[in-house]
CSV table of C-alpha atoms in Angstrom, one decimal:
chain,number,residue,atom,x,y,z
A,1,MET,CA,9.0,-32.0,4.9
A,2,SER,CA,8.1,-28.4,3.9
A,3,GLY,CA,7.3,-25.5,6.9
A,4,PRO,CA,4.7,-23.7,7.4
A,5,PRO,CA,3.6,-20.6,4.8
A,6,VAL,CA,6.2,-18.1,4.4
A,7,LEU,CA,3.2,-15.4,3.8
A,8,LEU,CA,-0.6,-15.8,5.1
A,9,THR,CA,-3.4,-14.6,3.4
A,10,GLY,CA,-6.8,-14.2,5.0
A,11,ASP,CA,-10.3,-12.1,3.8
A,12,ALA,CA,-12.8,-10.8,6.0
A,13,ASP,CA,-15.7,-8.7,4.6
A,14,GLY,CA,-13.9,-7.3,1.9
A,15,VAL,CA,-10.4,-6.8,3.7
A,16,ARG,CA,-7.0,-9.1,3.0
A,17,THR,CA,-4.8,-9.4,5.3
A,18,LEU,CA,-0.8,-10.4,4.6
A,19,THR,CA,1.2,-11.3,7.3
A,20,MET,CA,4.7,-12.0,6.5
A,21,ASN,CA,5.3,-15.8,8.7
A,22,ARG,CA,8.9,-16.1,9.6
A,23,PRO,CA,8.6,-15.2,13.1
A,24,ALA,CA,12.0,-16.7,14.1
A,25,ARG,CA,14.1,-14.1,12.0
A,26,LYS,CA,11.2,-11.6,12.7
A,27,ASN,CA,10.6,-11.8,9.7
A,28,ALA,CA,13.3,-10.8,7.6
A,29,ILE,CA,12.6,-10.9,3.9
A,30,ASP,CA,14.1,-14.3,2.2
A,31,ALA,CA,13.5,-15.3,-1.8
A,32,GLU,CA,10.5,-17.2,-1.1
A,33,LEU,CA,8.6,-14.4,0.5
A,34,TRP,CA,9.6,-11.7,-1.9
A,35,ASP,CA,8.2,-14.3,-4.7
A,36,ALA,CA,5.0,-14.8,-1.8
A,37,LEU,CA,4.6,-11.3,-1.6
A,38,ARG,CA,4.7,-10.4,-5.4
A,39,THR,CA,2.3,-13.0,-6.1
A,40,ALA,CA,-0.2,-12.0,-3.1
A,41,LEU,CA,0.0,-8.4,-4.4
A,42,SER,CA,-0.8,-9.1,-7.5
A,43,ALA,CA,-3.9,-11.3,-6.6
A,44,ALA,CA,-5.4,-9.0,-4.6
A,45,GLY,CA,-5.0,-6.0,-7.0
A,46,SER,CA,-7.1,-7.9,-10.2
A,47,ASP,CA,-9.6,-9.0,-7.0
A,48,ARG,CA,-12.9,-6.8,-7.4
A,49,SER,CA,-13.5,-8.6,-3.9
A,50,VAL,CA,-10.9,-7.2,-1.8
A,51,ARG,CA,-11.6,-3.5,-1.0
A,52,ALA,CA,-8.9,-2.8,1.2
A,53,LEU,CA,-5.4,-4.5,2.3
A,54,VAL,CA,-3.9,-4.9,5.6
A,55,LEU,CA,0.0,-5.9,5.7
A,56,THR,CA,2.0,-6.9,8.8
A,57,GLY,CA,4.6,-9.2,10.8
A,58,ALA,CA,3.8,-12.3,12.9
A,59,GLY,CA,4.9,-12.6,16.0
A,60,GLY,CA,5.1,-9.6,17.1
A,61,ALA,CA,7.2,-8.0,14.8
A,62,PHE,CA,6.8,-6.4,11.3
A,63,CYS,CA,10.3,-6.5,9.3
A,64,SER,CA,13.6,-6.4,9.8
A,65,GLY,CA,14.3,-5.9,6.2
A,66,ALA,CA,15.7,-8.5,3.7
A,67,ASP,CA,17.5,-11.6,4.9
A,68,ILE,CA,21.2,-11.1,5.0
A,69,ARG,CA,21.6,-14.4,6.7
A,70,LYS,CA,23.1,-16.5,4.1
A,71,GLY,CA,25.3,-14.0,3.0
A,72,VAL,CA,25.4,-12.0,-0.6
A,73,SER,CA,23.8,-14.3,-3.2
A,74,ASP,CA,26.0,-15.6,-6.7
A,75,GLU,CA,22.8,-14.1,-8.5
A,76,HIS,CA,23.9,-11.3,-10.0
A,77,PRO,CA,21.8,-8.2,-8.7
A,78,LEU,CA,19.5,-6.9,-11.3
A,79,HIS,CA,17.9,-10.2,-11.0
A,80,ARG,CA,17.2,-9.7,-7.2
A,81,MET,CA,16.7,-6.1,-7.3
A,82,ARG,CA,13.9,-7.0,-9.7
A,83,THR,CA,11.4,-8.7,-7.9
A,84,LEU,CA,12.3,-5.7,-5.5
A,85,THR,CA,11.2,-3.3,-7.4
A,86,GLU,CA,8.0,-5.4,-9.0
A,87,VAL,CA,7.0,-5.8,-5.6
A,88,THR,CA,7.3,-2.2,-4.2
A,89,LEU,CA,5.2,-1.2,-7.7
A,90,LEU,CA,3.0,-3.5,-6.8
A,91,LEU,CA,2.2,-2.5,-3.4
A,92,HIS,CA,2.2,1.6,-4.2
A,93,GLU,CA,0.2,1.3,-7.5
A,94,LEU,CA,-3.1,-1.4,-6.1
A,95,PRO,CA,-5.9,0.0,-6.8
A,96,ILE,CA,-7.4,0.1,-3.1
A,97,PRO,CA,-6.5,1.4,0.2
A,98,THR,CA,-3.2,-0.4,1.9
A,99,ILE,CA,-2.4,0.0,5.6
A,100,ALA,CA,0.9,-1.6,7.6
A,101,LYS,CA,0.1,-2.7,11.1
A,102,VAL,CA,3.4,-2.4,12.1
A,103,HIS,CA,4.8,-3.9,15.6
A,104,GLY,CA,7.9,-4.5,17.0
A,105,VAL,CA,10.7,-3.1,14.6
A,106,ALA,CA,10.5,-2.2,10.9
A,107,VAL,CA,13.8,-2.2,9.5
A,108,GLY,CA,15.0,-1.4,6.1
A,109,ALA,CA,13.4,-2.7,3.3
A,110,GLY,CA,10.5,-4.0,5.9
A,111,TRP,CA,10.4,-0.5,6.8
A,112,ASN,CA,10.3,0.9,3.3
A,113,LEU,CA,7.2,-1.6,2.5
A,114,ALA,CA,5.7,0.4,5.2
A,115,LEU,CA,5.7,3.5,3.7
A,116,GLY,CA,4.4,1.9,0.5
A,117,CYS,CA,1.2,1.8,1.9
A,118,ASP,CA,-1.6,4.2,2.3
A,119,PHE,CA,-1.3,4.7,5.8
A,120,VAL,CA,0.9,3.4,9.3
A,121,VAL,CA,-0.4,2.1,12.3
A,122,ALA,CA,2.3,1.5,14.9
A,123,THR,CA,2.6,0.8,18.3
A,124,PRO,CA,4.4,3.3,21.2
A,125,GLU,CA,6.8,0.3,21.4
A,126,THR,CA,7.7,0.3,17.8
A,127,THR,CA,10.8,1.3,16.3
A,128,PHE,CA,12.4,1.6,12.8
A,129,SER,CA,15.4,2.3,11.3
A,130,GLN,CA,16.7,3.1,7.2
A,131,ILE,CA,19.5,0.3,8.3
A,132,PHE,CA,21.1,0.1,4.6
A,133,ALA,CA,23.6,2.5,5.6
A,134,ARG,CA,25.2,-0.3,8.1
A,135,ARG,CA,25.4,-2.8,6.2
A,136,ALA,CA,26.9,-1.0,3.3
A,137,LEU,CA,23.9,-0.8,0.8
A,138,SER,CA,22.2,1.5,-0.4
A,139,LEU,CA,18.3,2.4,0.3
A,140,ASP,CA,15.5,0.1,-1.7
A,141,CYS,CA,12.0,-0.8,-1.5
A,142,GLY,CA,11.6,2.9,-2.7
A,143,GLY,CA,13.2,4.5,0.0
A,144,SER,CA,14.9,7.2,-2.0
A,145,TRP,CA,11.6,8.6,-3.5
A,146,LEU,CA,9.7,8.8,-0.8
A,147,LEU,CA,11.4,10.1,2.5
A,148,PRO,CA,12.1,13.0,0.8
A,149,LYS,CA,8.4,13.5,-0.3
A,150,LEU,CA,7.7,12.5,3.6
A,151,VAL,CA,10.2,14.2,5.4
A,152,GLY,CA,12.1,16.9,3.1
A,153,LEU,CA,15.5,16.3,2.0
A,154,GLN,CA,17.1,17.1,5.0
A,155,GLN,CA,16.0,14.7,7.2
A,156,ALA,CA,15.4,11.9,4.3
A,157,LYS,CA,19.7,12.3,4.4
A,158,ARG,CA,20.0,11.6,8.1
A,159,LEU,CA,17.6,8.8,8.2
A,160,ALA,CA,19.6,7.3,5.5
A,161,LEU,CA,23.4,8.3,6.4
A,162,LEU,CA,23.3,7.7,10.0
A,163,ALA,CA,21.0,4.7,9.8
A,164,GLU,CA,19.3,5.8,13.6
A,165,THR,CA,16.8,4.1,15.2
A,166,ILE,CA,13.9,6.1,16.1
A,167,ASP,CA,10.8,5.3,17.7
A,168,ALA,CA,7.1,5.4,17.0
A,169,GLU,CA,6.8,9.1,18.7
A,170,GLU,CA,9.6,10.5,16.7
A,171,ALA,CA,8.4,8.7,13.3
A,172,HIS,CA,5.5,10.0,14.0
A,173,ALA,CA,6.4,13.4,14.4
A,174,LEU,CA,8.6,13.4,11.0
A,175,ASN,CA,5.2,12.2,8.9
A,176,LEU,CA,6.4,8.4,8.6
A,177,VAL,CA,3.4,6.9,11.0
A,178,THR,CA,-0.2,8.1,10.5
A,179,TRP,CA,-1.1,7.0,13.7
A,180,VAL,CA,0.5,5.6,17.2
A,181,VAL,CA,-2.1,2.9,19.3
A,182,ASP,CA,-1.4,1.1,22.2
A,183,ALA,CA,-0.8,-2.3,21.1
A,184,ASP,CA,-4.0,-4.0,22.8
A,185,LYS,CA,-6.1,-1.4,21.6
A,186,ILE,CA,-4.1,-1.3,17.4
A,187,ASP,CA,-6.0,-4.3,16.2
A,188,ALA,CA,-9.7,-2.5,16.6
A,189,PHE,CA,-8.4,0.3,15.3
A,190,VAL,CA,-7.3,-1.2,12.1
A,191,ASP,CA,-9.9,-3.1,11.8
A,192,ASP,CA,-12.2,0.1,12.0
A,193,LEU,CA,-10.3,2.0,10.1
A,194,THR,CA,-10.9,-0.8,6.8
A,195,THR,CA,-14.5,-1.0,7.9
A,196,ARG,CA,-14.7,3.0,7.1
A,197,LEU,CA,-12.3,2.3,4.4
A,198,VAL,CA,-14.3,-0.5,2.9
A,199,ALA,CA,-17.7,1.1,3.1
A,200,GLY,CA,-16.6,3.9,0.7
A,201,ALA,CA,-16.8,4.0,-2.8
A,202,PRO,CA,-13.9,1.5,-4.8
A,203,VAL,CA,-13.9,3.4,-8.0
A,204,ALA,CA,-13.6,7.5,-6.4
A,205,LEU,CA,-10.8,6.0,-3.6
A,206,ALA,CA,-8.9,4.3,-6.5
A,207,GLN,CA,-9.1,7.8,-8.7
A,208,ASN,CA,-8.7,9.8,-5.3
A,209,LYS,CA,-5.3,7.3,-4.1
A,210,ALA,CA,-3.7,7.0,-7.9
A,211,LEU,CA,-4.7,11.4,-8.5
A,212,LEU,CA,-2.5,11.7,-5.1
A,213,ASN,CA,0.4,9.6,-6.0
A,214,GLU,CA,0.6,10.6,-9.5
A,215,ASN,CA,0.5,14.0,-9.3
A,216,ALA,CA,3.4,14.5,-6.7
A,217,ASP,CA,6.2,14.9,-9.2
A,218,ARG,CA,3.6,17.2,-11.8
A,219,THR,CA,2.7,20.3,-12.5
A,220,LEU,CA,-0.6,21.5,-11.8
A,221,ARG,CA,-1.8,21.9,-15.5
A,222,GLU,CA,-0.7,18.4,-15.9
A,223,ALA,CA,-3.0,17.5,-12.8
A,224,LEU,CA,-5.9,19.5,-13.6
A,225,ALA,CA,-6.0,17.5,-16.7
A,226,GLY,CA,-5.7,14.0,-14.4
A,227,GLU,CA,-8.3,15.0,-12.1
A,228,ALA,CA,-10.3,16.2,-14.9
A,229,ARG,CA,-10.4,12.4,-16.5
A,230,ALA,CA,-11.0,10.9,-12.7
A,231,GLN,CA,-13.4,12.8,-12.4
A,232,ALA,CA,-15.1,11.2,-15.9
A,233,MET,CA,-14.7,8.1,-14.6
A,234,ASN,CA,-16.3,8.5,-11.7
A,235,PHE,CA,-20.1,9.4,-13.3
A,236,ALA,CA,-19.3,6.9,-15.0
A,237,THR,CA,-20.2,5.2,-11.9
A,238,ALA,CA,-23.5,4.1,-10.4
A,239,ASP,CA,-21.9,5.5,-7.1
A,240,VAL,CA,-22.9,8.8,-7.7
A,241,PRO,CA,-26.4,8.8,-7.9
A,242,GLU,CA,-26.1,6.3,-5.0
A,243,ALA,CA,-24.6,9.1,-3.1
A,244,TYR,CA,-26.7,11.8,-4.1
A,245,ALA,CA,-30.0,9.8,-3.3
A,246,ALA,CA,-28.6,9.1,-0.1
A,247,PHE,CA,-27.8,12.5,1.2
A,248,THR,CA,-31.2,13.1,0.1
A,249,GLU,CA,-32.5,10.3,2.1
A,250,ARG,CA,-30.8,11.0,4.8
A,251,ARG,CA,-29.8,7.5,5.2
A,252,ALA,CA,-25.7,5.7,4.3
A,253,PRO,CA,-24.8,4.8,1.1
A,254,HIS,CA,-24.1,1.6,-0.4
A,255,TYR,CA,-21.1,1.7,-2.7
A,256,THR,CA,-20.8,-1.5,-5.4
A,257,GLY,CA,-18.1,0.4,-7.9
A,258,ARG,CA,-20.5,-0.4,-10.8
A,259,TRP,CA,-19.9,1.0,-14.1
A,260,ALA,CA,-23.6,2.7,-15.1
A,261,VAL,CA,-23.3,3.9,-18.6
A,262,PRO,CA,-25.8,2.8,-20.9
A,263,ARG,CA,-24.5,-0.1,-23.5
A,264,THR,CA,-25.0,1.1,-27.1
A,265,VAL,CA,-27.8,-1.8,-29.0
A,266,ALA,CA,-27.1,-1.4,-32.6
A,267,PRO,CA,-30.3,-0.9,-34.8
A,268,LYS,CA,-31.8,-4.0,-35.9
A,269,GLY,CA,-30.6,-4.6,-39.6
A,270,SER,CA,-27.6,-3.2,-38.9
A,271,ASN,CA,-24.4,-5.6,-38.7
A,272,GLY,CA,-23.7,-3.7,-35.6
A,273,GLY,CA,-21.1,-1.7,-36.9
A,274,GLN,CA,-19.0,-4.3,-38.4
A,275,ASP,CA,-17.6,-4.2,-42.2
A,276,SER,CA,-19.2,-5.7,-44.3
């Protein structure tokens, strides 16, 4: 008899919520949950009805990291790490806004998955740790890339080498949490945030997210070239004229991301551009 699903998926008003569902283990991620996350994130990225994604955990915890209860697997580490890499990239590169709704603990790989989201909303009771060094391990799920960008090299080394546990207030001060919200208000806060994001122009939001992610390691010249390409894509949608019209008419815009470049129709009698 199989148990409950390790990952719950819910959709409402353009928002997909993924809930890690191993509460007895504080949502520690085992092989089944890694596979479920990979499948779910891939599906979310290709579903145009999904305009924002929330990642959270069941049972009062976000995620206590990778599940090491069974000890070291006899599978080659490179194979195990390939799945972690795929999940991390899928989350980071999703073309929609992502929010980590964090209760309880966010540890190791769990914390780095939260940091891989565009926004992190935590409660005052939440605690965080880059626990890897305590387990004789090094950072994974993008931690070695994310932490120096978010907190600077010195603080990143402190978090990684000492593997301290910090609270939500300190994480917020270090720019590792976007908002700290009381536990009884966090659901309403995230609902309001996703409502605002879903109302945005999807192509423009995707372009902005990609530009910010990519340009962190680029020269100004490369960044400007990327901005020019992105803006050209925005002007090819129906959302730009809709934004202008809404501004003129003093109303809220309705964004769809629809491609608005007229199709080229071959003249009668032509071969439609095909070689004869």
